[in-house]
């Protein structure tokens, strides 16, 4: 394929292959994805022939904008049978992401320039790695007991953010059932195996005293330096 796979379509393809089955998938996005990684040909009576690699299948245009759940599942099987996505024409430099997590919030850092800056002696505002940073808050319902049960939607939201990453560092505190970072690592292993394989390190630290420069230092310790 001569045209690089667009980032949003790359994420969609990855999600269909290895992530949680999408609840909403439009026919337009489906056609655009298949056209990018293969070929779509009309067959008559609302049917279309999807061809990706050596795989060929018939899909019927839905009466609504979205594919039915059964069709999304069939599309997943078709794409898995077709094999991995074509290699994008983009740089092979790693997409680095860092998650700093406790049971209430996850701080997610994503590389935006694909470079790890050298440490400087001069003071400068810290945005670790020059990453784009945002928060994912856990919404806690009223609950009586010693501890609020783990909310899988919290970890699923983080997993979705990590889909583009091929180098991931997880930072948290505590051990075992008291450790959100351990819960996240286990959730990725059980539900997002492809993403889990990109976790290169898991660190346990005192988050109450963790500073942005220390986040940067932990990440640099584990991540590949691109020169």
PDB file of C-alpha atoms in Angstrom:
ATOM      1  CA  UNK A   1       0.000   0.000   0.000  1.00  0.00           C
ATOM      2  CA  UNK A   2       1.518   3.329  -1.043  1.00  0.00           C
ATOM      3  CA  UNK A   3      -0.680   5.634   1.082  1.00  0.00           C
ATOM      4  CA  UNK A   4       0.055   5.671   4.852  1.00  0.00           C
ATOM      5  CA  UNK A   5      -2.812   4.500   7.024  1.00  0.00           C
ATOM      6  CA  UNK A   6      -4.429   7.563   8.566  1.00  0.00           C
ATOM      7  CA  UNK A   7      -4.002   7.733  12.330  1.00  0.00           C
ATOM      8  CA  UNK A   8      -7.703   7.483  13.252  1.00  0.00           C
ATOM      9  CA  UNK A   9      -8.171   4.550  10.868  1.00  0.00           C
ATOM     10  CA  UNK A  10      -5.058   2.899  12.284  1.00  0.00           C
ATOM     11  CA  UNK A  11      -6.594   3.170  15.773  1.00  0.00           C
ATOM     12  CA  UNK A  12      -9.899   1.772  14.506  1.00  0.00           C
ATOM     13  CA  UNK A  13      -8.143  -1.153  12.845  1.00  0.00           C
ATOM     14  CA  UNK A  14      -6.153  -1.892  15.997  1.00  0.00           C
ATOM     15  CA  UNK A  15      -9.307  -1.726  18.108  1.00  0.00           C
ATOM     16  CA  UNK A  16     -11.122  -4.121  15.798  1.00  0.00           C
ATOM     17  CA  UNK A  17      -8.231  -6.563  15.910  1.00  0.00           C
ATOM     18  CA  UNK A  18      -7.301  -6.538  19.583  1.00  0.00           C
ATOM     19  CA  UNK A  19      -9.479  -4.166  21.613  1.00  0.00           C
ATOM     20  CA  UNK A  20     -12.955  -4.258  23.027  1.00  0.00           C
ATOM     21  CA  UNK A  21     -15.523  -4.760  20.262  1.00  0.00           C
ATOM     22  CA  UNK A  22     -16.793  -1.280  19.262  1.00  0.00           C
ATOM     23  CA  UNK A  23     -20.426  -0.638  20.134  1.00  0.00           C
ATOM     24  CA  UNK A  24     -20.817   1.931  17.380  1.00  0.00           C
ATOM     25  CA  UNK A  25     -19.158   1.581  13.994  1.00  0.00           C
ATOM     26  CA  UNK A  26     -20.469   3.520  11.030  1.00  0.00           C
ATOM     27  CA  UNK A  27     -20.701   2.051   7.559  1.00  0.00           C
ATOM     28  CA  UNK A  28     -18.810   5.081   6.211  1.00  0.00           C
ATOM     29  CA  UNK A  29     -15.854   4.468   8.555  1.00  0.00           C
ATOM     30  CA  UNK A  30     -15.898   0.772   7.666  1.00  0.00           C
ATOM     31  CA  UNK A  31     -15.741   1.480   3.938  1.00  0.00           C
ATOM     32  CA  UNK A  32     -12.973   4.039   4.440  1.00  0.00           C
ATOM     33  CA  UNK A  33     -10.918   1.601   6.517  1.00  0.00           C
ATOM     34  CA  UNK A  34     -11.251  -1.296   4.079  1.00  0.00           C
ATOM     35  CA  UNK A  35     -10.456   0.995   1.139  1.00  0.00           C
ATOM     36  CA  UNK A  36      -7.258   2.045   2.950  1.00  0.00           C
ATOM     37  CA  UNK A  37      -6.023  -1.470   3.733  1.00  0.00           C
ATOM     38  CA  UNK A  38      -7.637  -3.355   0.852  1.00  0.00           C
ATOM     39  CA  UNK A  39     -10.429  -2.946  -1.663  1.00  0.00           C
ATOM     40  CA  UNK A  40     -14.210  -2.480  -1.670  1.00  0.00           C
ATOM     41  CA  UNK A  41     -16.293  -3.384  -4.720  1.00  0.00           C
ATOM     42  CA  UNK A  42     -20.107  -3.081  -5.067  1.00  0.00           C
ATOM     43  CA  UNK A  43     -21.827  -6.392  -5.812  1.00  0.00           C
ATOM     44  CA  UNK A  44     -25.461  -5.348  -6.198  1.00  0.00           C
ATOM     45  CA  UNK A  45     -28.513  -5.465  -3.920  1.00  0.00           C
ATOM     46  CA  UNK A  46     -26.689  -3.411  -1.310  1.00  0.00           C
ATOM     47  CA  UNK A  47     -23.864  -5.924  -1.006  1.00  0.00           C
ATOM     48  CA  UNK A  48     -20.173  -5.099  -1.221  1.00  0.00           C
ATOM     49  CA  UNK A  49     -17.103  -7.300  -1.594  1.00  0.00           C
ATOM     50  CA  UNK A  50     -14.341  -6.585   0.926  1.00  0.00           C
ATOM     51  CA  UNK A  51     -10.870  -7.783  -0.056  1.00  0.00           C
ATOM     52  CA  UNK A  52      -7.895  -7.528   2.301  1.00  0.00           C
ATOM     53  CA  UNK A  53      -4.808  -9.570   1.495  1.00  0.00           C
ATOM     54  CA  UNK A  54      -5.983 -13.035   0.502  1.00  0.00           C
ATOM     55  CA  UNK A  55      -9.292 -12.708   2.364  1.00  0.00           C
ATOM     56  CA  UNK A  56     -12.555 -11.901   0.595  1.00  0.00           C
ATOM     57  CA  UNK A  57     -16.000 -11.481   2.161  1.00  0.00           C
ATOM     58  CA  UNK A  58     -19.435 -10.016   1.398  1.00  0.00           C
ATOM     59  CA  UNK A  59     -20.914  -7.311   3.621  1.00  0.00           C
ATOM     60  CA  UNK A  60     -24.340  -5.742   3.186  1.00  0.00           C
ATOM     61  CA  UNK A  61     -24.896  -2.042   3.707  1.00  0.00           C
ATOM     62  CA  UNK A  62     -27.021  -1.610   6.859  1.00  0.00           C
ATOM     63  CA  UNK A  63     -30.349   0.194   6.866  1.00  0.00           C
ATOM     64  CA  UNK A  64     -28.976   2.555   9.538  1.00  0.00           C
ATOM     65  CA  UNK A  65     -25.668   4.436   9.679  1.00  0.00           C
ATOM     66  CA  UNK A  66     -24.118   1.858  12.036  1.00  0.00           C
ATOM     67  CA  UNK A  67     -23.230  -1.796  11.622  1.00  0.00           C
ATOM     68  CA  UNK A  68     -25.071  -4.293  13.787  1.00  0.00           C
ATOM     69  CA  UNK A  69     -23.083  -5.933  16.567  1.00  0.00           C
ATOM     70  CA  UNK A  70     -23.118  -9.259  14.693  1.00  0.00           C
ATOM     71  CA  UNK A  71     -21.643  -7.591  11.605  1.00  0.00           C
ATOM     72  CA  UNK A  72     -18.938  -5.876  13.662  1.00  0.00           C
ATOM     73  CA  UNK A  73     -17.994  -9.261  15.115  1.00  0.00           C
ATOM     74  CA  UNK A  74     -17.913 -10.743  11.601  1.00  0.00           C
ATOM     75  CA  UNK A  75     -15.760  -7.821  10.433  1.00  0.00           C
ATOM     76  CA  UNK A  76     -13.339  -8.500  13.302  1.00  0.00           C
ATOM     77  CA  UNK A  77     -13.001 -12.154  12.241  1.00  0.00           C
ATOM     78  CA  UNK A  78     -12.477 -11.094   8.628  1.00  0.00           C
ATOM     79  CA  UNK A  79      -9.712  -8.635   9.580  1.00  0.00           C
ATOM     80  CA  UNK A  80      -8.019 -11.122  11.897  1.00  0.00           C
ATOM     81  CA  UNK A  81      -8.043 -13.737   9.148  1.00  0.00           C
ATOM     82  CA  UNK A  82      -6.526 -11.137   6.803  1.00  0.00           C
ATOM     83  CA  UNK A  83      -3.546 -10.663   9.109  1.00  0.00           C
ATOM     84  CA  UNK A  84      -1.779  -7.591  10.534  1.00  0.00           C
ATOM     85  CA  UNK A  85      -2.307  -4.090   9.228  1.00  0.00           C
ATOM     86  CA  UNK A  86      -0.112  -2.811   6.414  1.00  0.00           C
ATOM     87  CA  UNK A  87       2.931  -0.952   7.674  1.00  0.00           C
ATOM     88  CA  UNK A  88       2.283   2.765   7.736  1.00  0.00           C
ATOM     89  CA  UNK A  89       4.567   5.063   5.815  1.00  0.00           C
ATOM     90  CA  UNK A  90       5.194   7.067   8.987  1.00  0.00           C
ATOM     91  CA  UNK A  91       8.456   7.059  10.917  1.00  0.00           C
ATOM     92  CA  UNK A  92       9.164   3.934  12.889  1.00  0.00           C
ATOM     93  CA  UNK A  93      10.158   6.021  15.914  1.00  0.00           C
ATOM     94  CA  UNK A  94       8.372   4.799  19.031  1.00  0.00           C
ATOM     95  CA  UNK A  95       5.162   6.371  20.289  1.00  0.00           C
ATOM     96  CA  UNK A  96       5.844   6.705  24.001  1.00  0.00           C
ATOM     97  CA  UNK A  97       3.191   6.946  26.691  1.00  0.00           C
ATOM     98  CA  UNK A  98       3.367   7.164  30.469  1.00  0.00           C
ATOM     99  CA  UNK A  99       0.537   6.513  32.924  1.00  0.00           C
ATOM    100  CA  UNK A 100       0.710   7.739  36.512  1.00  0.00           C
ATOM    101  CA  UNK A 101      -2.225   6.116  38.290  1.00  0.00           C
ATOM    102  CA  UNK A 102      -3.937   5.685  41.631  1.00  0.00           C
ATOM    103  CA  UNK A 103      -7.459   4.463  42.386  1.00  0.00           C
ATOM    104  CA  UNK A 104      -8.987   7.867  41.646  1.00  0.00           C
ATOM    105  CA  UNK A 105      -7.227   9.345  38.641  1.00  0.00           C
ATOM    106  CA  UNK A 106      -4.811   8.491  35.857  1.00  0.00           C
ATOM    107  CA  UNK A 107      -2.383  11.058  34.471  1.00  0.00           C
ATOM    108  CA  UNK A 108      -1.643  10.086  30.872  1.00  0.00           C
ATOM    109  CA  UNK A 109       1.368  11.510  29.036  1.00  0.00           C
ATOM    110  CA  UNK A 110       1.828  11.061  25.314  1.00  0.00           C
ATOM    111  CA  UNK A 111       4.861  11.928  23.197  1.00  0.00           C
ATOM    112  CA  UNK A 112       4.031  14.630  20.670  1.00  0.00           C
ATOM    113  CA  UNK A 113       7.420  15.172  19.051  1.00  0.00           C
ATOM    114  CA  UNK A 114       8.893  11.633  19.222  1.00  0.00           C
ATOM    115  CA  UNK A 115      12.046  12.874  20.918  1.00  0.00           C
ATOM    116  CA  UNK A 116      13.389  12.527  24.448  1.00  0.00           C
ATOM    117  CA  UNK A 117      14.996  15.837  25.372  1.00  0.00           C
ATOM    118  CA  UNK A 118      18.368  15.849  27.038  1.00  0.00           C
ATOM    119  CA  UNK A 119      18.427  16.780  30.713  1.00  0.00           C
ATOM    120  CA  UNK A 120      19.316  20.422  31.196  1.00  0.00           C
ATOM    121  CA  UNK A 121      20.886  22.148  34.168  1.00  0.00           C
ATOM    122  CA  UNK A 122      18.809  25.273  33.620  1.00  0.00           C
ATOM    123  CA  UNK A 123      15.343  25.399  35.119  1.00  0.00           C
ATOM    124  CA  UNK A 124      12.463  25.045  32.692  1.00  0.00           C
ATOM    125  CA  UNK A 125       8.728  24.349  32.909  1.00  0.00           C
ATOM    126  CA  UNK A 126       8.120  20.607  33.105  1.00  0.00           C
ATOM    127  CA  UNK A 127       5.840  18.811  30.766  1.00  0.00           C
ATOM    128  CA  UNK A 128       7.580  15.415  30.883  1.00  0.00           C
ATOM    129  CA  UNK A 129       9.103  14.511  27.513  1.00  0.00           C
ATOM    130  CA  UNK A 130       7.213  17.378  25.931  1.00  0.00           C
ATOM    131  CA  UNK A 131       4.242  15.007  26.177  1.00  0.00           C
ATOM    132  CA  UNK A 132       0.646  16.071  25.820  1.00  0.00           C
ATOM    133  CA  UNK A 133      -0.855  15.443  29.254  1.00  0.00           C
ATOM    134  CA  UNK A 134      -4.430  14.880  30.344  1.00  0.00           C
ATOM    135  CA  UNK A 135      -6.343  13.266  33.176  1.00  0.00           C
ATOM    136  CA  UNK A 136      -8.784  10.407  33.358  1.00  0.00           C
ATOM    137  CA  UNK A 137     -10.893  10.586  36.506  1.00  0.00           C
ATOM    138  CA  UNK A 138     -12.615   7.633  38.075  1.00  0.00           C
ATOM    139  CA  UNK A 139     -16.263   8.342  38.803  1.00  0.00           C
ATOM    140  CA  UNK A 140     -17.056   6.834  42.174  1.00  0.00           C
ATOM    141  CA  UNK A 141     -20.604   5.933  43.110  1.00  0.00           C
ATOM    142  CA  UNK A 142     -21.785   5.783  46.721  1.00  0.00           C
ATOM    143  CA  UNK A 143     -20.535   2.585  48.231  1.00  0.00           C
ATOM    144  CA  UNK A 144     -20.557   1.254  51.770  1.00  0.00           C
ATOM    145  CA  UNK A 145     -17.581  -0.832  52.711  1.00  0.00           C
ATOM    146  CA  UNK A 146     -13.879  -0.703  53.339  1.00  0.00           C
ATOM    147  CA  UNK A 147     -12.986  -0.033  49.732  1.00  0.00           C
ATOM    148  CA  UNK A 148     -14.696   0.932  46.494  1.00  0.00           C
ATOM    149  CA  UNK A 149     -14.666  -1.982  43.999  1.00  0.00           C
ATOM    150  CA  UNK A 150     -12.519  -1.622  40.896  1.00  0.00           C
ATOM    151  CA  UNK A 151     -14.336   0.097  38.034  1.00  0.00           C
ATOM    152  CA  UNK A 152     -13.487  -1.651  34.770  1.00  0.00           C
ATOM    153  CA  UNK A 153     -14.625   1.354  32.714  1.00  0.00           C
ATOM    154  CA  UNK A 154     -11.837   3.360  34.376  1.00  0.00           C
ATOM    155  CA  UNK A 155      -9.199   0.931  33.124  1.00  0.00           C
ATOM    156  CA  UNK A 156     -10.899   0.524  29.732  1.00  0.00           C
ATOM    157  CA  UNK A 157     -10.713   4.265  29.151  1.00  0.00           C
ATOM    158  CA  UNK A 158      -6.988   4.205  29.888  1.00  0.00           C
ATOM    159  CA  UNK A 159      -6.529   1.172  27.613  1.00  0.00           C
ATOM    160  CA  UNK A 160      -8.149   3.038  24.728  1.00  0.00           C
ATOM    161  CA  UNK A 161      -5.756   5.949  25.220  1.00  0.00           C
ATOM    162  CA  UNK A 162      -2.810   3.541  25.071  1.00  0.00           C
ATOM    163  CA  UNK A 163      -3.760   1.955  21.726  1.00  0.00           C
ATOM    164  CA  UNK A 164      -1.214   3.962  19.644  1.00  0.00           C
ATOM    165  CA  UNK A 165       1.682   3.330  22.046  1.00  0.00           C
ATOM    166  CA  UNK A 166       4.528   0.946  21.408  1.00  0.00           C
ATOM    167  CA  UNK A 167       6.428   1.939  24.564  1.00  0.00           C
ATOM    168  CA  UNK A 168       4.461   2.248  27.808  1.00  0.00           C
ATOM    169  CA  UNK A 169       5.664   2.961  31.337  1.00  0.00           C
ATOM    170  CA  UNK A 170       3.192   2.506  34.207  1.00  0.00           C
ATOM    171  CA  UNK A 171       3.779   4.344  37.484  1.00  0.00           C
ATOM    172  CA  UNK A 172       1.752   3.804  40.656  1.00  0.00           C
ATOM    173  CA  UNK A 173       1.952   3.013  44.348  1.00  0.00           C
ATOM    174  CA  UNK A 174       1.019   0.166  46.660  1.00  0.00           C
ATOM    175  CA  UNK A 175       1.108  -3.551  45.963  1.00  0.00           C
ATOM    176  CA  UNK A 176      -1.450  -6.267  45.209  1.00  0.00           C
ATOM    177  CA  UNK A 177      -5.113  -5.313  45.687  1.00  0.00           C
ATOM    178  CA  UNK A 178      -4.119  -1.865  46.962  1.00  0.00           C
ATOM    179  CA  UNK A 179      -2.258  -1.049  43.744  1.00  0.00           C
ATOM    180  CA  UNK A 180      -4.132   0.581  40.873  1.00  0.00           C
ATOM    181  CA  UNK A 181      -1.083   0.161  38.654  1.00  0.00           C
ATOM    182  CA  UNK A 182      -1.156  -3.595  39.269  1.00  0.00           C
ATOM    183  CA  UNK A 183      -4.876  -3.657  38.446  1.00  0.00           C
ATOM    184  CA  UNK A 184      -4.218  -1.737  35.231  1.00  0.00           C
ATOM    185  CA  UNK A 185      -1.361  -4.043  34.202  1.00  0.00           C
ATOM    186  CA  UNK A 186      -3.538  -7.103  34.859  1.00  0.00           C
ATOM    187  CA  UNK A 187      -6.492  -5.547  33.006  1.00  0.00           C
ATOM    188  CA  UNK A 188      -4.326  -4.894  29.949  1.00  0.00           C
ATOM    189  CA  UNK A 189      -2.942  -8.427  30.090  1.00  0.00           C
ATOM    190  CA  UNK A 190      -6.416  -9.975  30.221  1.00  0.00           C
ATOM    191  CA  UNK A 191      -8.313  -7.658  27.863  1.00  0.00           C
ATOM    192  CA  UNK A 192      -5.761  -5.888  25.642  1.00  0.00           C
ATOM    193  CA  UNK A 193      -2.910  -8.309  25.113  1.00  0.00           C
ATOM    194  CA  UNK A 194      -1.401  -6.386  22.211  1.00  0.00           C
ATOM    195  CA  UNK A 195      -1.213  -3.218  24.309  1.00  0.00           C
ATOM    196  CA  UNK A 196       0.074  -5.190  27.293  1.00  0.00           C
ATOM    197  CA  UNK A 197       3.044  -6.395  25.243  1.00  0.00           C
ATOM    198  CA  UNK A 198       4.150  -2.778  24.866  1.00  0.00           C
ATOM    199  CA  UNK A 199       4.401  -2.186  28.628  1.00  0.00           C
ATOM    200  CA  UNK A 200       8.162  -1.978  29.094  1.00  0.00           C
ATOM    201  CA  UNK A 201       8.218  -1.059  32.787  1.00  0.00           C
ATOM    202  CA  UNK A 202       6.065  -0.782  35.890  1.00  0.00           C
ATOM    203  CA  UNK A 203       7.296   1.354  38.777  1.00  0.00           C
ATOM    204  CA  UNK A 204       5.988   1.628  42.341  1.00  0.00           C
ATOM    205  CA  UNK A 205       6.651   5.007  43.977  1.00  0.00           C
ATOM    206  CA  UNK A 206       5.165   7.405  46.504  1.00  0.00           C
ATOM    207  CA  UNK A 207       2.760   9.345  44.308  1.00  0.00           C
ATOM    208  CA  UNK A 208       2.070  11.953  46.993  1.00  0.00           C
ATOM    209  CA  UNK A 209       5.645  13.186  46.633  1.00  0.00           C
ATOM    210  CA  UNK A 210       6.128  12.509  42.912  1.00  0.00           C
ATOM    211  CA  UNK A 211       7.097  15.559  40.866  1.00  0.00           C
ATOM    212  CA  UNK A 212       6.961  15.995  37.073  1.00  0.00           C
ATOM    213  CA  UNK A 213      10.782  15.929  36.821  1.00  0.00           C
ATOM    214  CA  UNK A 214      10.744  12.586  38.636  1.00  0.00           C
ATOM    215  CA  UNK A 215       8.133  11.242  36.208  1.00  0.00           C
ATOM    216  CA  UNK A 216      10.435  12.286  33.389  1.00  0.00           C
ATOM    217  CA  UNK A 217      13.437  10.648  35.046  1.00  0.00           C
ATOM    218  CA  UNK A 218      11.584   7.340  35.563  1.00  0.00           C
ATOM    219  CA  UNK A 219      10.405   7.302  31.959  1.00  0.00           C
ATOM    220  CA  UNK A 220      13.852   8.131  30.587  1.00  0.00           C
ATOM    221  CA  UNK A 221      15.343   5.290  32.597  1.00  0.00           C
ATOM    222  CA  UNK A 222      13.312   2.748  30.641  1.00  0.00           C
ATOM    223  CA  UNK A 223      12.506   4.234  27.252  1.00  0.00           C
ATOM    224  CA  UNK A 224      14.544   3.973  24.079  1.00  0.00           C
ATOM    225  CA  UNK A 225      16.391   7.140  23.190  1.00  0.00           C
ATOM    226  CA  UNK A 226      15.955   8.233  19.566  1.00  0.00           C
ATOM    227  CA  UNK A 227      18.911  10.105  18.134  1.00  0.00           C
TER     228      UNK A 227
END
